[in-house]
XYZ file of C-alpha atoms in Angstrom:
709
model
C -13.222 -158.098 69.570
C -13.287 -158.156 72.787
C -12.739 -154.881 73.216
C -15.780 -154.031 70.729
C -18.070 -156.104 73.034
C -16.939 -154.352 76.149
C -17.573 -150.823 74.508
C -20.934 -152.016 73.439
C -21.874 -153.245 77.389
C -20.722 -149.880 78.880
C -22.882 -147.971 76.038
C -25.783 -150.028 76.990
C -25.020 -149.421 80.522
C -25.307 -145.746 80.018
C -28.130 -145.880 77.967
C -30.174 -148.029 80.538
C -29.075 -145.474 83.399
C -30.380 -142.694 81.256
C -33.823 -144.360 81.127
C -33.823 -145.113 84.392
C -33.780 -141.863 85.192
C -36.400 -140.406 83.065
C -38.193 -142.974 84.626
C -37.724 -141.985 87.776
C -38.578 -138.014 86.703
C -41.471 -139.109 84.887
C -43.041 -140.896 88.046
C -42.635 -137.797 90.000
C -44.201 -135.693 87.436
C -47.238 -138.189 87.424
C -47.326 -138.014 91.155
C -47.325 -134.258 90.969
C -50.569 -134.312 88.527
C -52.362 -136.631 90.556
C -51.807 -134.150 93.523
C -53.348 -131.457 91.336
C -56.229 -133.368 89.944
C -57.197 -134.097 93.874
C -57.102 -130.576 94.458
C -59.177 -129.431 91.383
C -61.787 -132.160 92.295
C -62.113 -130.607 95.957
C -62.563 -126.993 94.615
C -64.977 -128.173 92.132
C -67.042 -129.695 95.054
C -66.939 -127.265 97.195
C -68.287 -124.637 94.197
C -70.903 -126.961 93.513
C -72.062 -127.009 97.058
C -71.555 -123.262 97.295
C -74.031 -122.825 94.036
C -76.472 -124.971 95.373
C -76.625 -122.689 98.754
C -76.883 -119.575 96.050
C -79.981 -121.422 94.108
C -81.533 -122.251 97.403
C -81.423 -118.442 98.157
C -82.201 -116.508 95.165
C -84.531 -118.686 93.351
C -87.864 -117.804 95.411
C -86.654 -114.178 95.052
C -86.980 -114.170 91.584
C -89.853 -116.022 91.122
C -91.448 -113.297 93.497
C -90.237 -110.376 91.369
C -91.186 -112.109 87.885
C -94.807 -112.393 89.399
C -94.711 -108.567 90.512
C -93.568 -107.583 86.808
C -96.573 -109.552 85.395
C -99.147 -108.039 87.755
C -97.831 -104.327 86.834
C -98.037 -105.331 83.081
C -101.539 -106.576 83.906
C -102.394 -103.746 85.456
C -100.895 -101.179 82.809
C -102.914 -103.166 80.100
C -106.030 -103.191 82.380
C -105.730 -99.012 82.576
C -105.068 -98.954 78.683
C -108.620 -100.796 78.072
C -110.227 -98.940 80.606
C -109.325 -95.446 79.033
C -110.101 -97.030 75.847
C -113.620 -97.910 76.714
C -114.150 -94.710 78.424
C -112.919 -92.619 75.486
C -115.860 -94.325 73.542
C -118.302 -93.079 76.280
C -116.827 -89.585 75.417
C -116.877 -89.844 71.590
C -120.620 -88.635 71.290
C -119.952 -85.569 73.420
C -116.903 -84.835 71.449
C -117.938 -84.731 68.004
C -121.617 -83.738 68.318
C -121.176 -80.189 67.496
C -119.146 -81.197 64.544
C -121.469 -84.149 63.199
C -124.283 -81.605 63.727
C -122.888 -78.948 61.044
C -123.059 -79.264 57.226
C -119.799 -80.900 56.223
C -118.713 -78.111 53.697
C -119.029 -75.716 56.302
C -116.001 -77.227 58.420
C -114.580 -79.209 56.004
C -115.298 -82.592 54.491
C -112.240 -84.261 55.872
C -112.655 -83.329 59.272
C -116.418 -84.272 59.398
C -115.486 -87.867 57.894
C -112.865 -87.816 60.731
C -115.555 -87.093 63.381
C -117.722 -89.802 61.371
C -115.399 -92.422 61.599
C -114.827 -91.893 65.309
C -118.815 -92.372 65.525
C -118.873 -95.597 63.534
C -116.131 -97.126 65.544
C -117.969 -96.194 68.691
C -121.286 -97.780 67.394
C -119.269 -101.003 66.454
C -117.722 -101.084 69.886
C -121.027 -100.990 71.832
C -122.411 -103.547 69.154
C -120.123 -106.013 70.099
C -119.577 -105.101 73.939
C -122.403 -103.584 75.260
C -125.292 -103.715 72.946
C -127.782 -102.835 75.912
C -125.797 -99.960 76.993
C -127.844 -96.611 76.765
C -124.922 -94.784 75.340
C -125.288 -96.874 72.111
C -128.812 -94.942 71.330
C -127.105 -91.647 71.742
C -124.055 -92.639 69.561
C -126.390 -94.632 66.779
C -128.636 -91.382 66.683
C -125.753 -88.953 66.139
C -124.111 -91.607 63.588
C -127.406 -91.344 61.711
C -127.657 -87.919 61.865
C -124.071 -87.347 60.152
C -124.864 -90.137 57.766
C -127.778 -88.195 56.621
C -126.057 -84.942 56.394
C -123.319 -86.556 54.520
C -125.772 -87.850 52.001
C -127.812 -84.654 51.850
C -124.206 -82.666 51.522
C -123.470 -85.040 48.519
C -126.715 -84.524 46.990
C -127.050 -80.789 47.269
C -123.437 -80.679 45.895
C -124.558 -82.620 42.675
C -127.395 -80.676 42.153
C -125.451 -77.445 42.646
C -123.471 -78.527 39.577
C -126.371 -80.419 37.990
C -126.049 -77.721 35.151
C -126.006 -78.626 31.205
C -122.655 -78.282 29.425
C -122.698 -74.899 27.426
C -123.612 -75.692 23.888
C -120.747 -73.946 22.774
C -118.584 -76.701 24.629
C -120.842 -79.527 23.108
C -120.216 -77.817 19.655
C -116.340 -78.099 20.220
C -116.716 -81.477 20.884
C -118.569 -82.149 18.027
C -115.741 -80.638 15.978
C -113.188 -83.386 17.114
C -112.363 -85.999 14.734
C -110.871 -88.189 17.291
C -112.003 -87.899 20.647
C -109.527 -89.190 23.289
C -109.894 -89.302 27.515
C -107.378 -85.863 27.268
C -109.891 -84.490 24.971
C -113.180 -85.314 27.281
C -111.276 -84.379 30.320
C -111.213 -80.619 29.391
C -115.331 -80.816 29.864
C -115.460 -79.268 33.437
C -118.495 -80.809 35.109
C -117.813 -79.944 38.355
C -114.431 -78.482 40.196
C -111.800 -80.571 40.816
C -112.122 -79.617 44.850
C -115.871 -80.646 44.784
C -114.686 -83.686 42.927
C -112.409 -84.309 45.600
C -114.852 -83.857 48.683
C -117.642 -85.920 46.690
C -115.236 -88.570 46.234
C -114.273 -88.808 49.929
C -118.172 -88.823 50.642
C -119.087 -91.357 48.086
C -116.110 -93.556 49.576
C -117.422 -92.996 52.990
C -120.739 -93.604 52.315
C -120.193 -97.043 50.248
C -118.190 -98.332 53.128
C -120.918 -98.055 55.040
C -123.314 -99.757 53.289
C -125.392 -96.820 51.713
C -126.174 -97.589 48.143
C -128.678 -95.012 48.083
C -126.239 -92.489 47.207
C -125.524 -94.413 43.714
C -129.021 -94.281 42.929
C -129.320 -90.472 43.623
C -125.978 -89.790 41.818
C -127.133 -91.526 38.775
C -130.658 -90.118 38.505
C -129.085 -86.560 39.063
C -126.101 -86.851 36.371
C -128.783 -88.664 33.719
C -130.858 -85.419 33.929
C -127.667 -83.462 33.901
C -126.561 -85.148 30.493
C -130.518 -84.864 29.040
C -130.488 -81.097 30.159
C -127.104 -80.787 28.353
C -128.585 -82.330 25.157
C -131.683 -80.187 25.254
C -129.685 -76.820 25.522
C -127.736 -77.958 22.335
C -131.155 -78.417 20.416
C -132.661 -75.274 21.821
C -129.352 -73.543 20.864
C -129.206 -74.453 17.411
C -133.171 -74.124 16.951
C -132.768 -70.508 18.487
C -129.821 -69.674 16.378
C -131.359 -70.271 13.141
C -134.520 -68.085 14.031
C -131.965 -65.211 15.302
C -130.049 -65.068 12.258
C -133.018 -65.715 9.723
C -132.482 -69.291 9.212
C -134.621 -70.712 6.414
C -136.812 -73.731 7.638
C -135.026 -77.182 7.058
C -131.515 -75.369 7.762
C -129.547 -74.337 11.053
C -127.413 -71.630 10.899
C -124.465 -70.831 13.042
C -125.612 -69.805 16.591
C -125.936 -66.439 18.223
C -124.435 -65.336 21.430
C -127.156 -66.731 23.786
C -124.471 -67.220 26.767
C -123.111 -63.859 28.880
C -119.835 -65.444 28.511
C -120.434 -65.794 24.773
C -121.430 -61.984 24.752
C -118.203 -61.017 25.857
C -116.240 -62.768 23.415
C -114.402 -60.665 20.889
C -114.943 -61.128 17.021
C -112.661 -63.545 16.701
C -114.381 -66.021 19.092
C -117.411 -65.202 17.473
C -116.005 -66.369 14.022
C -114.829 -69.271 15.740
C -117.989 -70.185 17.426
C -119.861 -69.501 14.265
C -117.126 -72.279 12.000
C -117.542 -74.754 15.175
C -121.554 -74.884 14.775
C -121.652 -74.231 10.953
C -119.627 -77.293 10.490
C -121.762 -79.088 12.646
C -124.808 -78.086 10.702
C -123.404 -79.057 7.458
C -123.135 -82.942 8.255
C -126.465 -83.308 6.530
C -126.674 -80.391 3.830
C -124.454 -82.149 1.410
C -126.631 -85.287 1.856
C -130.081 -83.889 1.125
C -129.243 -80.918 -1.041
C -126.452 -81.650 -3.051
C -127.725 -83.082 -6.206
C -131.511 -81.385 -6.453
C -130.912 -77.997 -7.724
C -128.878 -78.941 -10.582
C -131.303 -82.015 -11.478
C -134.407 -79.487 -11.295
C -132.561 -77.429 -14.076
C -131.757 -80.100 -16.403
C -129.417 -83.129 -17.470
C -126.612 -83.297 -15.410
C -123.621 -81.799 -17.578
C -125.967 -80.437 -20.008
C -127.165 -76.483 -19.162
C -129.027 -76.722 -22.160
C -131.691 -79.531 -21.101
C -134.832 -78.196 -19.747
C -137.295 -80.433 -18.657
C -141.115 -79.884 -19.207
C -143.673 -80.837 -16.890
C -144.009 -80.291 -13.073
C -141.306 -82.312 -11.289
C -141.875 -83.027 -7.630
C -138.967 -81.575 -5.441
C -137.667 -82.903 -2.369
C -140.251 -82.864 0.516
C -142.442 -81.019 -1.818
C -146.234 -80.448 -0.475
C -148.672 -82.864 -2.580
C -152.342 -82.135 -2.778
C -153.962 -83.524 0.445
C -151.044 -83.256 2.513
C -151.266 -79.495 3.873
C -151.138 -79.501 7.318
C -149.704 -83.252 7.120
C -146.452 -83.676 9.613
C -143.074 -84.076 7.168
C -139.859 -84.694 7.729
C -137.622 -81.527 8.146
C -133.958 -81.586 7.414
C -133.411 -79.320 10.325
C -134.837 -82.094 12.941
C -132.622 -84.629 11.068
C -129.698 -82.574 11.194
C -130.553 -81.918 14.870
C -130.636 -85.679 15.681
C -127.228 -86.183 14.015
C -125.692 -83.619 16.688
C -127.768 -85.240 19.128
C -125.921 -88.548 18.650
C -122.861 -87.246 18.549
C -123.198 -85.202 21.404
C -124.777 -87.712 23.784
C -121.453 -89.767 22.960
C -118.885 -87.207 24.011
C -121.087 -86.291 26.862
C -121.760 -89.658 28.252
C -118.007 -90.365 27.733
C -117.551 -87.250 30.323
C -119.865 -88.898 32.494
C -117.914 -92.203 32.439
C -114.775 -90.255 33.353
C -116.350 -88.508 36.382
C -118.048 -91.673 37.567
C -114.690 -93.302 37.213
C -113.644 -90.503 39.735
C -116.545 -90.748 42.133
C -117.842 -93.770 42.427
C -116.259 -97.047 43.475
C -114.625 -98.889 40.872
C -116.842 -102.065 41.191
C -119.831 -99.969 40.648
C -118.828 -97.778 37.914
C -120.471 -99.562 35.115
C -123.587 -100.109 36.856
C -124.025 -96.544 37.869
C -122.971 -95.527 34.382
C -125.748 -97.844 32.926
C -128.443 -95.781 34.979
C -126.924 -92.511 33.894
C -127.264 -93.471 30.115
C -130.746 -95.383 30.280
C -133.149 -92.319 30.194
C -130.899 -90.442 27.357
C -130.496 -93.283 25.254
C -134.193 -94.278 25.444
C -134.712 -90.532 24.474
C -132.652 -90.715 21.676
C -134.202 -94.079 20.344
C -137.590 -92.556 20.911
C -136.560 -89.375 18.748
C -135.094 -91.540 16.193
C -138.395 -93.439 16.137
C -140.230 -90.271 15.538
C -138.284 -89.198 12.986
C -138.424 -92.572 10.852
C -142.179 -92.616 11.529
C -142.278 -88.827 9.862
C -140.109 -90.415 6.888
C -142.528 -93.321 6.451
C -145.663 -91.360 6.549
C -143.775 -88.753 3.964
C -142.868 -92.080 1.875
C -146.800 -93.055 2.148
C -147.673 -89.593 0.650
C -145.474 -90.046 -2.550
C -142.138 -88.068 -0.809
C -139.732 -90.892 -1.476
C -136.655 -88.156 -1.135
C -137.390 -88.654 2.680
C -135.428 -91.839 2.899
C -132.490 -89.554 1.797
C -132.961 -87.719 5.072
C -133.120 -91.294 6.847
C -130.158 -92.745 5.048
C -128.122 -89.563 6.249
C -129.359 -90.522 9.863
C -128.215 -94.021 9.183
C -124.997 -93.317 7.742
C -124.134 -91.375 10.964
C -125.298 -93.474 13.238
C -123.359 -96.236 11.703
C -120.334 -94.201 11.555
C -120.604 -93.738 15.291
C -121.525 -97.349 16.697
C -117.866 -98.568 16.879
C -117.431 -95.309 18.977
C -120.522 -96.330 21.122
C -119.372 -100.158 21.167
C -116.203 -98.770 22.788
C -118.182 -96.904 25.355
C -120.489 -99.402 26.154
C -118.027 -102.306 26.348
C -118.611 -103.267 29.918
C -122.460 -102.466 30.000
C -125.206 -104.946 29.969
C -126.574 -106.198 26.675
C -129.782 -104.420 27.482
C -128.011 -100.920 27.242
C -125.718 -101.952 24.099
C -128.927 -103.113 21.911
C -130.517 -99.296 22.402
C -128.011 -98.254 20.061
C -128.158 -101.357 17.754
C -131.921 -100.724 17.954
C -131.628 -97.369 16.226
C -129.569 -98.859 13.410
C -131.836 -101.806 12.865
C -135.148 -99.183 13.181
C -133.608 -97.221 10.618
C -132.747 -99.798 8.265
C -136.105 -101.066 8.177
C -137.207 -97.842 7.205
C -135.157 -97.651 4.400
C -135.737 -101.115 3.158
C -139.664 -100.421 3.191
C -139.030 -96.809 1.390
C -136.640 -98.648 -1.355
C -139.293 -101.460 -2.157
C -141.772 -98.436 -2.026
C -140.102 -96.730 -4.280
C -139.822 -99.595 -7.010
C -143.952 -99.878 -6.823
C -144.270 -96.193 -6.811
C -142.119 -95.944 -10.225
C -144.988 -98.731 -11.621
C -147.919 -96.830 -10.288
C -146.651 -93.162 -10.650
C -146.532 -94.227 -14.576
C -150.320 -93.928 -14.176
C -150.367 -90.568 -14.236
C -151.343 -88.212 -16.814
C -149.165 -88.177 -19.995
C -147.568 -84.833 -21.220
C -149.291 -83.674 -23.784
C -146.337 -82.799 -25.739
C -144.668 -86.295 -25.185
C -141.679 -84.529 -22.784
C -140.093 -86.828 -20.154
C -142.629 -88.056 -17.557
C -142.470 -86.668 -14.028
C -141.871 -90.156 -12.902
C -138.820 -90.430 -15.236
C -137.279 -87.589 -13.989
C -138.005 -88.249 -10.164
C -136.590 -91.676 -10.542
C -133.207 -90.641 -11.899
C -132.989 -87.916 -9.212
C -133.799 -90.485 -6.667
C -131.342 -93.082 -7.771
C -128.387 -90.629 -8.357
C -128.716 -89.390 -4.728
C -128.554 -93.066 -3.511
C -125.028 -92.708 -5.205
C -123.640 -91.140 -1.973
C -125.086 -93.797 0.365
C -123.744 -97.089 -1.519
C -121.939 -98.470 1.574
C -124.564 -97.227 3.780
C -127.166 -99.387 1.804
C -125.280 -102.339 1.170
C -126.175 -104.244 4.258
C -130.024 -103.975 3.362
C -129.538 -104.422 -0.295
C -128.042 -107.914 0.381
C -131.070 -109.195 2.591
C -133.009 -109.139 -1.039
C -131.807 -112.667 -2.608
C -132.516 -111.475 -5.890
C -130.333 -108.412 -5.444
C -127.308 -110.620 -4.114
C -127.674 -113.257 -6.558
C -126.994 -110.565 -9.421
C -123.434 -110.039 -7.611
C -122.649 -114.179 -8.888
C -120.927 -112.775 -12.130
C -118.674 -110.628 -10.317
C -114.854 -111.759 -9.550
C -114.348 -113.376 -6.128
C -112.501 -111.329 -3.517
C -113.715 -107.952 -4.732
C -113.488 -105.266 -1.971
C -116.612 -104.296 0.186
C -116.711 -100.942 -1.596
C -117.093 -102.514 -4.896
C -119.633 -104.793 -3.998
C -121.706 -101.974 -2.334
C -121.475 -100.291 -5.721
C -122.573 -103.415 -7.531
C -125.625 -103.859 -5.080
C -126.838 -100.401 -5.605
C -126.363 -101.206 -9.456
C -128.383 -104.086 -9.584
C -131.045 -102.072 -7.400
C -130.916 -99.258 -9.849
C -131.318 -101.597 -12.423
C -134.813 -103.055 -10.904
C -135.992 -99.249 -11.001
C -135.114 -98.919 -14.564
C -136.502 -102.152 -15.342
C -139.797 -101.162 -14.010
C -139.627 -97.763 -14.957
C -139.243 -98.989 -18.764
C -142.241 -101.081 -18.414
C -144.308 -98.352 -16.963
C -143.353 -96.138 -19.897
C -144.042 -98.517 -22.338
C -147.310 -99.449 -20.683
C -148.632 -95.847 -20.020
C -147.459 -94.656 -23.484
C -149.561 -97.272 -25.313
C -152.717 -94.446 -23.688
C -151.525 -92.251 -27.009
C -153.656 -92.455 -29.816
C -151.036 -90.786 -32.002
C -148.327 -93.225 -32.939
C -145.619 -90.486 -33.563
C -146.165 -88.777 -30.460
C -145.664 -92.216 -28.589
C -142.202 -92.571 -30.001
C -141.586 -89.085 -29.304
C -142.482 -89.639 -25.614
C -140.421 -93.004 -25.583
C -137.622 -91.433 -27.327
C -137.317 -88.547 -24.977
C -137.666 -90.546 -21.592
C -135.060 -93.214 -22.829
C -132.733 -90.536 -24.343
C -133.057 -88.747 -20.696
C -132.425 -92.002 -18.825
C -129.233 -92.698 -20.993
C -128.037 -89.128 -20.838
C -128.257 -89.148 -16.792
C -126.660 -92.443 -16.500
C -123.719 -91.273 -18.413
C -123.600 -87.738 -16.646
C -123.261 -89.806 -13.469
C -121.876 -92.543 -11.844
C -124.959 -94.287 -12.355
C -123.761 -96.368 -15.652
C -120.826 -97.667 -14.087
C -122.677 -99.152 -11.241
C -125.404 -100.614 -13.232
C -122.907 -101.915 -15.668
C -121.362 -104.138 -13.147
C -124.397 -106.204 -13.366
C -125.711 -105.466 -16.493
C -122.739 -104.859 -18.783
C -125.207 -103.994 -22.164
C -127.042 -101.528 -20.294
C -125.648 -98.785 -22.584
C -126.276 -100.804 -25.522
C -129.653 -101.763 -24.707
C -130.754 -98.232 -24.407
C -128.949 -96.671 -27.306
C -130.765 -99.898 -29.243
C -134.347 -98.694 -27.910
C -133.577 -94.824 -28.950
C -132.583 -96.095 -32.580
C -135.980 -98.216 -32.638
C -138.153 -95.030 -31.296
C -136.386 -92.998 -34.131
C -137.065 -95.454 -36.471
C -140.960 -95.342 -35.674
C -140.444 -91.736 -35.515
C -139.453 -91.464 -39.055
C -142.569 -93.467 -39.961
C -144.672 -90.234 -39.690
C -143.121 -89.038 -42.993
C -144.963 -92.090 -44.666
C -147.858 -90.033 -45.276
C -145.662 -86.990 -46.686
C -143.427 -89.575 -48.522
C -147.052 -91.033 -50.278
C -146.911 -87.828 -52.560
C -143.284 -87.817 -53.113
C -142.634 -91.506 -53.933
C -145.469 -93.189 -55.923
C -146.016 -95.800 -58.582
C -148.694 -93.582 -60.378
C -145.911 -91.015 -61.734
C -145.762 -88.924 -64.968
C -143.227 -90.679 -67.415
C -139.905 -88.668 -67.772
C -140.468 -89.202 -71.874
C -143.968 -87.202 -71.268
C -142.255 -84.522 -68.988
C -139.469 -83.787 -71.527
C -142.194 -83.767 -74.313
C -144.109 -81.095 -72.449
C -147.236 -82.789 -73.598
C -148.936 -83.650 -70.449
C -152.752 -84.821 -70.925
C -155.319 -83.664 -68.379
C -154.958 -86.580 -66.212
C -151.396 -86.243 -66.023
C -151.590 -82.668 -65.176
C -154.384 -83.304 -62.269
C -151.816 -86.509 -60.910
C -148.968 -83.634 -60.516
C -151.647 -81.250 -58.974
C -152.718 -83.644 -56.511
C -149.327 -84.952 -55.339
C -148.120 -81.182 -54.770
C -151.488 -80.418 -53.080
C -151.193 -83.689 -50.999
C -147.843 -82.536 -50.037
C -148.719 -79.395 -49.081
C -151.446 -80.168 -46.882
C -149.680 -82.890 -45.231
C -146.394 -80.862 -45.081
C -148.595 -78.262 -43.184
C -150.375 -80.591 -41.168
C -147.056 -82.301 -39.749
C -145.296 -78.857 -39.197
C -148.427 -78.165 -36.938
C -148.458 -81.106 -35.202
C -144.755 -81.532 -34.445
C -143.909 -77.881 -33.570
C -146.466 -78.610 -30.499
C -144.207 -81.831 -29.880
C -141.439 -81.136 -27.183
C -138.037 -82.571 -27.223
C -136.480 -80.914 -24.337
C -132.786 -82.361 -25.049
C -131.233 -79.690 -27.480
C -128.825 -82.210 -28.834
C -131.757 -84.952 -29.374
C -133.845 -82.303 -30.786
C -131.255 -80.929 -33.436
C -130.222 -84.559 -34.291
C -133.533 -85.433 -35.222
C -134.328 -82.302 -37.191
C -131.013 -83.296 -38.921
C -132.342 -86.755 -39.670
C -135.612 -85.331 -40.851
C -133.903 -83.254 -43.317
C -131.707 -85.706 -44.588
C -134.348 -87.898 -44.770
C -137.140 -85.940 -46.766
C -135.304 -82.987 -48.396
C -133.525 -85.316 -50.869
C -136.954 -86.807 -51.808
C -138.459 -83.459 -52.122
C -135.539 -82.013 -54.190
C -136.098 -84.448 -56.630
C -139.352 -84.019 -56.784
C -139.566 -80.498 -57.019
C -136.563 -80.465 -59.503
C -138.457 -82.795 -61.877
C -141.831 -80.848 -61.791
C -140.944 -77.428 -61.066
C -140.371 -76.404 -64.762
C -143.707 -78.712 -65.972
C -146.535 -76.545 -67.371
C -149.204 -78.420 -65.246
C -151.007 -75.302 -64.001
C -151.848 -71.931 -64.657
C -151.800 -71.230 -60.979
C -148.202 -72.119 -59.851
C -148.317 -70.578 -56.563
C -151.156 -72.603 -55.633
C -149.324 -75.970 -56.038
C -145.768 -75.339 -55.842
C -146.138 -73.442 -52.230
C -142.712 -74.663 -50.722
C -139.213 -74.812 -51.977
C -136.656 -77.178 -50.937
C -135.577 -74.349 -48.656
C -138.609 -73.697 -47.600
C -139.306 -77.191 -46.823
C -135.673 -77.463 -44.281
C -137.207 -74.330 -42.530
C -140.715 -75.815 -41.714
C -138.546 -78.789 -40.479
C -136.084 -76.844 -38.699
C -138.983 -75.255 -37.006
C -140.412 -78.709 -35.884
C -140.521 -78.824 -31.871
C -139.909 -75.246 -31.595
C -143.142 -74.338 -29.692
C -142.661 -76.393 -26.976
C -138.784 -76.209 -27.177
């Protein structure tokens, strides 16, 4: 135990000795560190002192150097500004020779570069030295250059202010759909010229030269008008050169040097283009007239009697009066389309030469005069049509309808073209449509009234179809082609619109248009029927009155059947066919009463008894009775044959039908009468009384209506 204690004390002593040794070492290290810190502090103090001495020495020198550098920079800037200012004093002399030349002679880009230098010089002097003498020289030279640029712009425009060749315009008319690519093929001026003009236009606009746009619009407007006039003159002269008849335009002749050099294939194509444009009116005006003049549609045997008034015929008292020519209408249709095509080309050109924000206004100025001219021409044609209608030539309205249909079809294209234009420009085209519609409305109303008044014309002596009937049916049949065009005008009439109340709801516009036209045709037919009935009362012969009405009703019904007229009228009057058939049957019945005087001798209560005839013992009174019967029959039959041979039934089918009815009506009765007395000895002079056998009577009836037929 004691040993362990001693051992522990020895360990503690050794440990203590070790710790004491480490403590002495630590104190030595600490002493050395303090010495190092003292040395470093001394060094830093010395360095700081030296830096302070250096700053005191260098800082004034640095500041002096900075001042010198700033002075050098200011001097350089001053020299640059002096060079800049001095350069403006030299501009006039440097560019004077260029500015006083024509821009095209030295090149537009080079000229504009010189003008830009002048513009900058003017601005400099105005802002910095407005009292300088040099500003007068620069301003004067700038004005000279501006005037020369304006003159160059105007001269170049005039140089290419040429009408578009008519052949090119006709090619545009041939296009069914017109796009920007199609129109861009019309070269109003060469690309190089367009680039120069665009550069000049941009420069002038930048320097507030607005007069340039007015000049541009005026020159291009004149060019557009000249192009339209060239097309009109071209088609007119082509018609004359090729011996075209009045009222039609034939294909153009080679009126240009370029066209003269084309081969036969190109000439053929040119003729095809022009012919296609010229066909726009022909179908509308002449499509139905020739066949209607010859007879009833679908029946070559139908030959009308009496003089029919052909379209645009010269009536008494109209010689020398201005009428509406088909050729003028056709030219107008071409002008409407050509103006759109050429105006489109002008719009594309304006977009290239005019600043974007002024394109629309400039385009309006270009279109103003040509549009006014188009409106004026339309008004002139409409006035001619009204005068023609006033003279009784209602066929003239067909020309107006052809114009109206074409203008209406062109309206969407014009609307797209004039989208951004003012209402005053867009309304011009709408005014043409309104004017033509008003002309048509008046003409249609006037036609209904004319049907009433024309019924007062002299009645045909032979009872044939009245002129007013044939003219009315010709006219209404030609309206079929314009059902859709007429629809907006007919809808204005409340009575016609009310007639559609029985139609199913939701029907398409085409059927509505046909129904409206059917209602108008019904109105014409009603007034025609009233006129025929009223006028036929002037016949003193009841039989001739029946023949007259029968001819007219039959003609109306057959015409309705042979065309689409009946289908249209049936939309608003389903019983139309039955009504006319009933009227025809009634007139046949009234006509059959003409046999009453003949039948009076064949069917009579005072007759010889059969027993007496069989016995062969006729008394004088009875023999005289038989003589009177035969004599009266012969007289009435001869008179009737003479009269009815002068009656006219131009329709072969009706004529043969009426003859057949006559035979079926009279021959059985006469056969019985003939058989009863032919072998009776009532006279010694048999041939005097029994002049006609049943076969002879049949032949006589078969010759009814033959003289006129």
